[in-house]
Coordinates of N, CA and C in Angstrom, one line a residue:
X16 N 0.7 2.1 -22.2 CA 1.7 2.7 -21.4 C 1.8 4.2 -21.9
X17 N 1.9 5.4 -20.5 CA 2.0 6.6 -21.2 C 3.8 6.6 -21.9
X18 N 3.3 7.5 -22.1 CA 4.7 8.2 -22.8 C 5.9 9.1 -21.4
X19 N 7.6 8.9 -22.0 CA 8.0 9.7 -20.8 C 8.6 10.5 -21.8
X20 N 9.3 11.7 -20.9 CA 10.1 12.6 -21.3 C 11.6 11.9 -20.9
X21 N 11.9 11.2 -20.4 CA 13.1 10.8 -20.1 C 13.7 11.4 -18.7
X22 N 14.9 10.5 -17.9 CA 14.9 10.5 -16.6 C 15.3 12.2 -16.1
X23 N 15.1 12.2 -14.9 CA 15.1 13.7 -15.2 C 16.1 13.9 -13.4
X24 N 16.3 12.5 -13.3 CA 17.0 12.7 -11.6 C 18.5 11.6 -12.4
X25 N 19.3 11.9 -11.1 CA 20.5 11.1 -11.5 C 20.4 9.7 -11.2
X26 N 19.3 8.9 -11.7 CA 19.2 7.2 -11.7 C 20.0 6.8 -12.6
X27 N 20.3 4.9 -12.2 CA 20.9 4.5 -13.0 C 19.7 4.2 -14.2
X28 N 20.3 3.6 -15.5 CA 18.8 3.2 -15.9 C 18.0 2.6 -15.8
X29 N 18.3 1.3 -15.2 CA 17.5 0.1 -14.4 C 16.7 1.2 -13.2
X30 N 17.8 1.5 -12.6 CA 16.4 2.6 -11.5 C 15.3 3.5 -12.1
X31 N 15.6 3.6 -13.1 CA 14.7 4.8 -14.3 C 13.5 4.1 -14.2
X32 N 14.2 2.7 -15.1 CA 12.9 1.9 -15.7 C 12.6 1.3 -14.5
X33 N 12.7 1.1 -13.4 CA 11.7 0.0 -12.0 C 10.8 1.2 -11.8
X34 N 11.5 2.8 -11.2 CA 10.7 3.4 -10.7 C 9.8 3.7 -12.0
X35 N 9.7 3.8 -13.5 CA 8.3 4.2 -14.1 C 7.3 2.8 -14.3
X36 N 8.0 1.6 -14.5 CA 7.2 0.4 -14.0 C 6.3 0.9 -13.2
X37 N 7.0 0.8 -12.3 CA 6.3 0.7 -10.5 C 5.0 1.8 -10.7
X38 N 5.6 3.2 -11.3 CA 4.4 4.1 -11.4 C 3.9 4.1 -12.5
X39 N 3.3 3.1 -13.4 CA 2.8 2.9 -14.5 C 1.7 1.9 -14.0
X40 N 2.1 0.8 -13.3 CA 1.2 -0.2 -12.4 C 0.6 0.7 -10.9
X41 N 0.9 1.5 -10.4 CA 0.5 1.6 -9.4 C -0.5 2.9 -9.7
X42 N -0.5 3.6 -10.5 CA -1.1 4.7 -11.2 C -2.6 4.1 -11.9
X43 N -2.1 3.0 -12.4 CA -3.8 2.2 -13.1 C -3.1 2.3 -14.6
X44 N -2.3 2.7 -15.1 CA -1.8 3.2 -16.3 C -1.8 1.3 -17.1
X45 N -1.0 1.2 -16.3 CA -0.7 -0.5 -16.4 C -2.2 -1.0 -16.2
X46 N -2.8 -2.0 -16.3 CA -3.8 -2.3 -15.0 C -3.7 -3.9 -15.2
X47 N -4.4 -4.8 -13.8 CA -3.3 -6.3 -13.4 C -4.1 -6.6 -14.5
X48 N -3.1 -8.2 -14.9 CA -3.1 -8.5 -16.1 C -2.5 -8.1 -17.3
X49 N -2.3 -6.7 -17.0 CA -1.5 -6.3 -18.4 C -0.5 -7.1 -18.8
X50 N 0.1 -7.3 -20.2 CA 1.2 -7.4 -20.6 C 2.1 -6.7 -20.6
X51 N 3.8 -6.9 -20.3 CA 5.0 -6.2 -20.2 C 5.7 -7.0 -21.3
X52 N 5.9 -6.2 -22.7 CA 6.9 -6.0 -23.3 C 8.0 -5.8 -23.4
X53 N 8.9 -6.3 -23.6 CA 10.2 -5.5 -23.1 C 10.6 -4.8 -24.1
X54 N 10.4 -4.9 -25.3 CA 10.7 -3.9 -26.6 C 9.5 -2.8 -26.4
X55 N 8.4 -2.5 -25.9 CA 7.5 -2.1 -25.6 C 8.4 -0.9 -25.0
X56 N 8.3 -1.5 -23.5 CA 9.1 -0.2 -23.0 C 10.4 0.3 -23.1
X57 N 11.5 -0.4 -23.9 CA 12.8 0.1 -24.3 C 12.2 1.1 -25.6
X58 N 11.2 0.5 -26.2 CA 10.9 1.8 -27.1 C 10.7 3.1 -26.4
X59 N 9.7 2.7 -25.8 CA 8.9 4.4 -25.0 C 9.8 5.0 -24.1
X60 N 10.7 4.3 -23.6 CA 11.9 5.4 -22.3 C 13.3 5.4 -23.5
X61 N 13.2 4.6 -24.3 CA 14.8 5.5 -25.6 C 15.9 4.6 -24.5
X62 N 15.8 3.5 -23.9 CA 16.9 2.8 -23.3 C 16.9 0.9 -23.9
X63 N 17.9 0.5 -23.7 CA 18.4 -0.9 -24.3 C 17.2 -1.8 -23.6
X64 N 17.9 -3.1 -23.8 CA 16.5 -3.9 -23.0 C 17.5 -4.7 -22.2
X65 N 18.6 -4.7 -21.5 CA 19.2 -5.1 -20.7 C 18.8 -3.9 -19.4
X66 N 18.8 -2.6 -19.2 CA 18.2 -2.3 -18.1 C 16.3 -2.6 -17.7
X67 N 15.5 -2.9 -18.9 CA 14.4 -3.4 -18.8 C 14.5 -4.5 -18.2
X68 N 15.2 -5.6 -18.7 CA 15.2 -6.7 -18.2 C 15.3 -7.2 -16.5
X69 N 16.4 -6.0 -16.4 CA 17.1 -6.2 -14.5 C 15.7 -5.3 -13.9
X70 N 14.9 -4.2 -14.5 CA 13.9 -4.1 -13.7 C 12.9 -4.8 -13.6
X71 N 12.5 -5.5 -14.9 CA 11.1 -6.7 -14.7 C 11.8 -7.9 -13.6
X72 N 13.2 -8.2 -13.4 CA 13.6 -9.1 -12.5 C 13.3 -8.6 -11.6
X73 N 13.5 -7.5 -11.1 CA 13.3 -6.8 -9.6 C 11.7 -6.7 -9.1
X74 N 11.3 -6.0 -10.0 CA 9.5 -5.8 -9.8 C 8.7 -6.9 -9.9
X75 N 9.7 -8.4 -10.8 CA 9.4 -9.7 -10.2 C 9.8 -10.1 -8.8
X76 N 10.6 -10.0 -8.0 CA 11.3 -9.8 -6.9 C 10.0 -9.3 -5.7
X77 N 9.1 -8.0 -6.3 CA 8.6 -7.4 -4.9 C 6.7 -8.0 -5.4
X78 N 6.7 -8.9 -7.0 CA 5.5 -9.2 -6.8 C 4.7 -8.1 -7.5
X79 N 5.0 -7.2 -7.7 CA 4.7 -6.8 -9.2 C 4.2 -6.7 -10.4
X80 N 5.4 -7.8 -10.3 CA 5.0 -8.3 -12.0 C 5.5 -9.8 -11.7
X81 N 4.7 -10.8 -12.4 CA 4.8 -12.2 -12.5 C 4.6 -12.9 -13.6
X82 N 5.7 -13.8 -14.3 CA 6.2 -14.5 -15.7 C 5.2 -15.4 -15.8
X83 N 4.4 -16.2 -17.0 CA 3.4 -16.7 -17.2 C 4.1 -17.5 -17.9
X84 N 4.5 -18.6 -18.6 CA 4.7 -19.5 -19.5 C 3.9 -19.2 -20.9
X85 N 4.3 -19.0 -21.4 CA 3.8 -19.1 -22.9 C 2.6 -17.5 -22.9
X86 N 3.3 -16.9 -22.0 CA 2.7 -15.3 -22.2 C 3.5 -14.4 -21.9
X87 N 3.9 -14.3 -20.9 CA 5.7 -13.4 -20.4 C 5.2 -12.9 -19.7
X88 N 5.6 -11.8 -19.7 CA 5.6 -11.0 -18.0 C 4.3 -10.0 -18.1
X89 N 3.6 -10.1 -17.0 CA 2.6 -9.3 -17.1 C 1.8 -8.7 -15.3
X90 N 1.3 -7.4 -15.4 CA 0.9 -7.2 -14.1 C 0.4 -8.3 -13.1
X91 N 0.9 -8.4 -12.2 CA 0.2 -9.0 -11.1 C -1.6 -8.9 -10.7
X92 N -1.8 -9.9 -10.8 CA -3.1 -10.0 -10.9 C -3.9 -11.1 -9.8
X93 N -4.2 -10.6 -8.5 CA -5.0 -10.9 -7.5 C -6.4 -11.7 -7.6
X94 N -6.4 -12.7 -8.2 CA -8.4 -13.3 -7.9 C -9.3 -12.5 -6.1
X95 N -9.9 -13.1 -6.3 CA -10.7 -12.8 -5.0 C -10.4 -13.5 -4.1
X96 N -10.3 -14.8 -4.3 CA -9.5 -15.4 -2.9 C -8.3 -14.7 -2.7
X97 N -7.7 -14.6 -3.5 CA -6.5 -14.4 -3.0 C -6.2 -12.9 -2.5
X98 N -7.4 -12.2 -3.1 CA -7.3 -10.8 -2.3 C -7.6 -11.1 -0.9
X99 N -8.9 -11.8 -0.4 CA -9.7 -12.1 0.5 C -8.2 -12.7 1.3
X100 N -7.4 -13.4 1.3 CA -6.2 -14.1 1.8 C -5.5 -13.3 2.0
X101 N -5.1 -11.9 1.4 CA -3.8 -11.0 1.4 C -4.5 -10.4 2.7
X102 N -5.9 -9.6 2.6 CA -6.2 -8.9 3.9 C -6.1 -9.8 4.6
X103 N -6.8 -11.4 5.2 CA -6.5 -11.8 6.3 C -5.2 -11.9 6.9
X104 N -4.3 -11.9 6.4 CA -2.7 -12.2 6.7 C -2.3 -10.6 7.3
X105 N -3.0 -9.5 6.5 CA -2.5 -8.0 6.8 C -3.4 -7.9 8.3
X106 N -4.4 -8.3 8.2 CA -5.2 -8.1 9.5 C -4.5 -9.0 10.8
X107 N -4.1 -10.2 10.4 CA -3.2 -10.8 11.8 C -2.6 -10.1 12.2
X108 N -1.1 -9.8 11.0 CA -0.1 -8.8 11.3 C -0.2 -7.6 12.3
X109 N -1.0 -6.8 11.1 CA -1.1 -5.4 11.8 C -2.3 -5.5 12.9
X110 N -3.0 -6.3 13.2 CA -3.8 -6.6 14.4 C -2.8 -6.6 15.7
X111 N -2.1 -7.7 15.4 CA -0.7 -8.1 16.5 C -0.2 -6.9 17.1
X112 N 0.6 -6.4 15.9 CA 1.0 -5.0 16.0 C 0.1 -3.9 16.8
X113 N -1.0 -3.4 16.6 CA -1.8 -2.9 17.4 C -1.6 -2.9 18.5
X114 N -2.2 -4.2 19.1 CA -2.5 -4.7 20.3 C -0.4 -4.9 21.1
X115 N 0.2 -5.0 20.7 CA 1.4 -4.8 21.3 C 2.0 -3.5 21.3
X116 N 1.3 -2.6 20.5 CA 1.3 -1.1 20.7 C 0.6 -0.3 21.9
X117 N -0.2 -1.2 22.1 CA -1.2 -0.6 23.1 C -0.3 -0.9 24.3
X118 N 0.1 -2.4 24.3 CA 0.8 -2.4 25.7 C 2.1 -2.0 25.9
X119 N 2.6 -0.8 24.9 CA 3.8 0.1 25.2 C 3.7 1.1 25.0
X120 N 2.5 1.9 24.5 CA 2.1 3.1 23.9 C 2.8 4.0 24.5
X121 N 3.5 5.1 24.0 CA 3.9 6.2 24.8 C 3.4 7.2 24.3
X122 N 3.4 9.0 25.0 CA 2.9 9.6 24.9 C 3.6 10.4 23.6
X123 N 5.0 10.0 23.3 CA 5.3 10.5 22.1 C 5.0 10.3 21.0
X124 N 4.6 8.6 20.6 CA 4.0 8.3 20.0 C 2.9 8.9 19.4
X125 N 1.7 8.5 20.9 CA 0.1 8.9 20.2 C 0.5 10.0 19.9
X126 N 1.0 11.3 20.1 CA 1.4 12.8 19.7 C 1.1 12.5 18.6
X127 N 2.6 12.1 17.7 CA 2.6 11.8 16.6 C 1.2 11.1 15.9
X128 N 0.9 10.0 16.4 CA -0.4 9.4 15.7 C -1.6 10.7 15.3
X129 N -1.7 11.3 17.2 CA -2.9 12.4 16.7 C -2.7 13.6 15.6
X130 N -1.4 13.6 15.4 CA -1.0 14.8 14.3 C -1.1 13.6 12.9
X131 N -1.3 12.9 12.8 CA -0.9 12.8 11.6 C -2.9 12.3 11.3
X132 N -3.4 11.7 12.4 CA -5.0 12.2 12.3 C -5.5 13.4 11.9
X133 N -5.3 14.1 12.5 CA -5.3 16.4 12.3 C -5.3 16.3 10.8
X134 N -4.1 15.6 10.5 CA -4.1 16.4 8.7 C -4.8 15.0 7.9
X135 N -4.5 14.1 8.2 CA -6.0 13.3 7.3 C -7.6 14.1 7.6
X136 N -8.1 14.7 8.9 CA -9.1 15.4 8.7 C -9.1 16.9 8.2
X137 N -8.3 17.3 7.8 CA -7.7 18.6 7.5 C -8.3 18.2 5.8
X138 N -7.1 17.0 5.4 CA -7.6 16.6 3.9 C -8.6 16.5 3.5
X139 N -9.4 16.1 4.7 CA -10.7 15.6 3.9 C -11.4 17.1 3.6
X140 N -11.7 17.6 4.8 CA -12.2 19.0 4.9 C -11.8 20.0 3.9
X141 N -10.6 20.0 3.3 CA -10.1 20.4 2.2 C -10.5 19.8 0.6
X142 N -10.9 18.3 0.6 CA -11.4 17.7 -0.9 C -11.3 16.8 -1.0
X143 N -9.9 15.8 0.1 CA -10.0 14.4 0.4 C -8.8 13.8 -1.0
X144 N -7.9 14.7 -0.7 CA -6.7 14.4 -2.0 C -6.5 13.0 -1.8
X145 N -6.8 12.2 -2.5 CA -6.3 10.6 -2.5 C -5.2 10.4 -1.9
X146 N -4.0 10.7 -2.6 CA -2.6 10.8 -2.7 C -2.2 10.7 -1.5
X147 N -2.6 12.2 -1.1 CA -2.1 12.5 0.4 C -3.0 11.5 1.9
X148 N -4.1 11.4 1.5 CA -4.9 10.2 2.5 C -4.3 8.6 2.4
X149 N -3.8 8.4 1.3 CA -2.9 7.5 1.3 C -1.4 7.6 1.8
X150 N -0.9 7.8 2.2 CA 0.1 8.4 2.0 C 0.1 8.7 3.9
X151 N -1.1 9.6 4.5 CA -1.1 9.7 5.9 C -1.0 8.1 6.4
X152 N -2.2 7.7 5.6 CA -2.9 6.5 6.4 C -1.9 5.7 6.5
X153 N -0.4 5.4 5.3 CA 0.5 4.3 5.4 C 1.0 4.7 6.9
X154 N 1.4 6.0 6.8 CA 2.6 6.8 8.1 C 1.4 6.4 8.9
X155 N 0.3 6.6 9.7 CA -0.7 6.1 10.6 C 0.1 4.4 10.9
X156 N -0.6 4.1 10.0 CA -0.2 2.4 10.1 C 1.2 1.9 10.9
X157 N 1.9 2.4 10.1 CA 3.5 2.1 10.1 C 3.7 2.8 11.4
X158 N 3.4 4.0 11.6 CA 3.9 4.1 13.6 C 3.4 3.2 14.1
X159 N 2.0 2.6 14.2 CA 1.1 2.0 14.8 C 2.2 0.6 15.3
X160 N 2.2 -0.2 14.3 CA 3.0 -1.6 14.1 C 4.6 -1.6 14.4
X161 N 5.2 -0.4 14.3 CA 6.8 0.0 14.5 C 6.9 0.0 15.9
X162 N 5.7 1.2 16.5 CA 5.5 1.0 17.9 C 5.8 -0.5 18.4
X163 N 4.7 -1.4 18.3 CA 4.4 -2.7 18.5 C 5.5 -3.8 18.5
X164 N 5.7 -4.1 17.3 CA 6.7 -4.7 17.1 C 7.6 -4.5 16.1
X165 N 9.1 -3.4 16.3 CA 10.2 -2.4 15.4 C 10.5 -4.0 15.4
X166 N 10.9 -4.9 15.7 CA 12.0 -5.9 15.0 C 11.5 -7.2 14.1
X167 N 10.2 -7.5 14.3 CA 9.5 -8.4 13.3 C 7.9 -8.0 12.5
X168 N 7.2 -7.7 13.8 CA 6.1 -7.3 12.9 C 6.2 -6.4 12.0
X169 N 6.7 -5.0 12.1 CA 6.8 -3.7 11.4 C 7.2 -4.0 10.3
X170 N 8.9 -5.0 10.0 CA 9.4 -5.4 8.7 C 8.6 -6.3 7.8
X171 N 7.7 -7.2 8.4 CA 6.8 -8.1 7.8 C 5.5 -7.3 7.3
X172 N 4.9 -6.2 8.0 CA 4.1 -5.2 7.2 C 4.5 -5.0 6.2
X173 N 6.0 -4.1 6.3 CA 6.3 -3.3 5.5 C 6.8 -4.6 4.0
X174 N 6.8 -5.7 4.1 CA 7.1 -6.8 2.7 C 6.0 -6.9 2.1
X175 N 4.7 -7.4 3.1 CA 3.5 -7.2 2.5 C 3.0 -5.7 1.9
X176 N 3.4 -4.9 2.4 CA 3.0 -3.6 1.7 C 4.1 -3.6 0.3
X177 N 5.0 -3.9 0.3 CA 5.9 -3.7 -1.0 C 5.4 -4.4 -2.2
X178 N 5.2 -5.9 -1.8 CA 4.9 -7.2 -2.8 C 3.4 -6.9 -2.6
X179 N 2.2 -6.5 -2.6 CA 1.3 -6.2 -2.3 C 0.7 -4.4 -2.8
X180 N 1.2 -3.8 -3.1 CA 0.6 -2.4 -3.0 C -1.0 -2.3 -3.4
X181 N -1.3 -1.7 -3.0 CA -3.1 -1.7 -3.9 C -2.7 -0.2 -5.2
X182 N -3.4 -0.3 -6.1 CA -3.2 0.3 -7.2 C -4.2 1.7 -6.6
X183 N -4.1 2.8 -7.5 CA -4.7 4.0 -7.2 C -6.1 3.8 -7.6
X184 N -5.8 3.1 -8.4 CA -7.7 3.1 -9.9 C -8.4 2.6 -8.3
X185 N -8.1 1.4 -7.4 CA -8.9 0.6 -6.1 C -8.6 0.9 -4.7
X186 N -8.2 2.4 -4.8 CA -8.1 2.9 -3.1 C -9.3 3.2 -3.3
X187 N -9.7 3.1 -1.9 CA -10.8 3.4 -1.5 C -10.7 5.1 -1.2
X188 N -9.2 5.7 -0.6 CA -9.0 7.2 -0.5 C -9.6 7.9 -1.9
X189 N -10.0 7.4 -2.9 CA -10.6 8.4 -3.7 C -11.8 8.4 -3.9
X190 N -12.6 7.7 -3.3 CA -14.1 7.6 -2.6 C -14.6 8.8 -1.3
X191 N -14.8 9.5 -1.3 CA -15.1 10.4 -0.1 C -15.7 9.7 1.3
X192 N -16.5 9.1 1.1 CA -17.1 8.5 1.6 C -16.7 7.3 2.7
X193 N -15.9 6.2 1.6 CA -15.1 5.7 2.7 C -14.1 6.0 3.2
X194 N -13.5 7.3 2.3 CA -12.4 7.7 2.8 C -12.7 8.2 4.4
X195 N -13.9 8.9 4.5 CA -14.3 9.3 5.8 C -14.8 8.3 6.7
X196 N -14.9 7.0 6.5 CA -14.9 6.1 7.2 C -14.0 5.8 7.8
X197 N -13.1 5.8 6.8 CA -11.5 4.9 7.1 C -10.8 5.5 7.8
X198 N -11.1 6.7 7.9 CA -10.2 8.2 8.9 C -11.1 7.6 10.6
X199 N -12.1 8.1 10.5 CA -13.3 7.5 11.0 C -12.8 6.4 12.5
X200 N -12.4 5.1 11.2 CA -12.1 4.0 12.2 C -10.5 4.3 12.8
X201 N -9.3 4.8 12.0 CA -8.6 5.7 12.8 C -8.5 6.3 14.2
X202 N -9.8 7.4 14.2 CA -9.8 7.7 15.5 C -10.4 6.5 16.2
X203 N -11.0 5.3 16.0 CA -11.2 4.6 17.3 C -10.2 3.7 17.4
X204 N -9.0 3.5 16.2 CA -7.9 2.9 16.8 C -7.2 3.8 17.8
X205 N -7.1 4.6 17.6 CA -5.9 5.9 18.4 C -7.0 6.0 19.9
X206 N -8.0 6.3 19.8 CA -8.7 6.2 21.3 C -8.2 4.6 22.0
X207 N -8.2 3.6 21.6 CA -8.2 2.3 21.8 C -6.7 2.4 22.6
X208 N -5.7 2.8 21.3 CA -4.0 2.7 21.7 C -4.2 3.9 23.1
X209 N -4.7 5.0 23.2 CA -4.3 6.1 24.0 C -5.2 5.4 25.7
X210 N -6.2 4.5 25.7 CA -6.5 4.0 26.7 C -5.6 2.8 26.8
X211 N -4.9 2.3 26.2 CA -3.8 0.9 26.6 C -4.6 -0.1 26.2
X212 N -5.7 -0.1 26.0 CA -6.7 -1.1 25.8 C -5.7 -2.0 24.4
X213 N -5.0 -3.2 24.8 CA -4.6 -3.7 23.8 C -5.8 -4.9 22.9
X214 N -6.5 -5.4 23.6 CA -7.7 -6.3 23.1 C -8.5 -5.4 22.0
X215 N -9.1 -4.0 22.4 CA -9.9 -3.3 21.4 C -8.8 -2.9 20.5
X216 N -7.7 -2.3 20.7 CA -6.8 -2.1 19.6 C -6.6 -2.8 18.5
X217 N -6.3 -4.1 19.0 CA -6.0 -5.2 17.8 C -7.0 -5.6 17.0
X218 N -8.3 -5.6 17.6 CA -10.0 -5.8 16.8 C -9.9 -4.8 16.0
X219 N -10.1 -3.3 16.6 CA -10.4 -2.5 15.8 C -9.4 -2.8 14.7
X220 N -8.1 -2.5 14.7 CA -7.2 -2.5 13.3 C -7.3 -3.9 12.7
X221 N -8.2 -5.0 13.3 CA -9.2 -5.8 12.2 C -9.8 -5.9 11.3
X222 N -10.7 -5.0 11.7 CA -11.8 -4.4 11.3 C -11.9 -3.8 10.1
X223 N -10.8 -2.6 10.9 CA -10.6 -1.6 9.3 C -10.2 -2.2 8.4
X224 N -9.0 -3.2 8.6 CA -8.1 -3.6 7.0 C -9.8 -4.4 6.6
X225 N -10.2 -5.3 7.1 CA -11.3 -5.9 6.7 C -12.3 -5.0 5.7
X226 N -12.5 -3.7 6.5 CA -13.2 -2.9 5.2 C -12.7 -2.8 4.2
X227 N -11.2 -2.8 3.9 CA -10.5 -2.8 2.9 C -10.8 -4.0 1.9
X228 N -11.1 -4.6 2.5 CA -11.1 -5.8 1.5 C -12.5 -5.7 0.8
X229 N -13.5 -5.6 1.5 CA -14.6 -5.4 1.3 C -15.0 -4.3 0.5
X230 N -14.3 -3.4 0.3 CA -14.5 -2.1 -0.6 C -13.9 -3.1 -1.7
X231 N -12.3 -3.2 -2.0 CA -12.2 -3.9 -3.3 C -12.9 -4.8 -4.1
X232 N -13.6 -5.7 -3.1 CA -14.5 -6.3 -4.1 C -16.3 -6.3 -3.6
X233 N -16.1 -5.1 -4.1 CA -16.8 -4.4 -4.2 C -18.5 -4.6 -3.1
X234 N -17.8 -4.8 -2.4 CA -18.7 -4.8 -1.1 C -19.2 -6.6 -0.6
X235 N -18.7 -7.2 -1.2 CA -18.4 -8.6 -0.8 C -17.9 -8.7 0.4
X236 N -18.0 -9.8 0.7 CA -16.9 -10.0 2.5 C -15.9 -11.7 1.6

């Protein structure tokens, strides 16, 4: 665990300790499997172990972190099936979503889609900042499926994205390569949505999460 300087916004301290959790595991700092201390981190943040505690309940809550019997709390940790299972469930969803985007697509929308394309090729052209390519590609997504379906699909994305995050150490955005893929398949979802084509829409946004999975382990299917 790095070290902090202590909270520096007006959180409570339970909100201190979830949000440096959260960015300690999502950073690679943590990595899955780790163990969570709770005298560990009340040491390192200079706070009690009753706001530790209400955070490891919470980050237990979104999937996080999960209690082991006779080991205690430690990073969430995915096998390959079960990665291989997380993208198929993300690929229904956000497939769905797609393809019911295409058959309402408006022109305000793709606007928005094609701008927020412009600056993921902009990034890359620039050095391909991970951060920020992640970061487009959620906002990409999330119109995509909001479009589609705002009252079930989009909130059911957005659970699996919460309980689910992929860690920074296994984005594929800090890969150049597929990061320019993944932009790549992008523009043939957004061609897909801007012709109505709901059938090619929902394949293609198959496809891509599918590469996703396939990058993580490490070119497996």
């Amino acid at each position: 665990m790095t070290e902090s300087d202590g909270p520096s916004a007006p959180l409570s301290k339970t909100q201190f300790v979830y949000e440096w959790l959260k960015e300690e595991i999502l950073s690679g700092s943590l990595t899955p499997g780790s163990r969570i201390r709770q005298q560990d981190v009340a040491r390192t943040l200079g706070v009690s172990y009753t706001p530790v505690r209400e955070a490891i309940r919470q980050l237990q809550a979104t999937g996080l972190i999960t209690y082991e019997p006779n080991r205690g709390n430690a990073v969430n940790s995915l096998g390959d099936d079960a990665l291989r299972e997380l993208y198929l469930l993300r690929g229904v969803v956000e497939g769905l979503g797609a393809r019911l985007a295409a058959e309402k697509m408006t022109d305000a929308v793709l606007s928005e889609l094609r701008s927020i394309h412009e600056q993921m090729l902009a990034v890359l052209d620039e050095g391909a900042d991970a951060s920020a390519l992640a970061a487009l590609s959620r906002n990409f997504h999330s119109l995509i499926v909001k479009a589609g379906g705002p009252h079930i699909v989009h909130p059911k994305t957005q659970e699996i994205w919460t309980h689910y995050p992929v860690p920074r150490s296994q984005s594929l955005w800090g890969v150049p390569g597929e990061a320019r893929r993944s932009v790549d398949a992008h523009a043939r979802i957004l061609d897909a949505l801007q012709a109505r084509d709901a059938l090619s829409a929902g394949s293609l946004m198959e496809e891509h999460i599918a590469d996703g999975v396939r990058f993580r382990l490490g070119g497996d299917s």
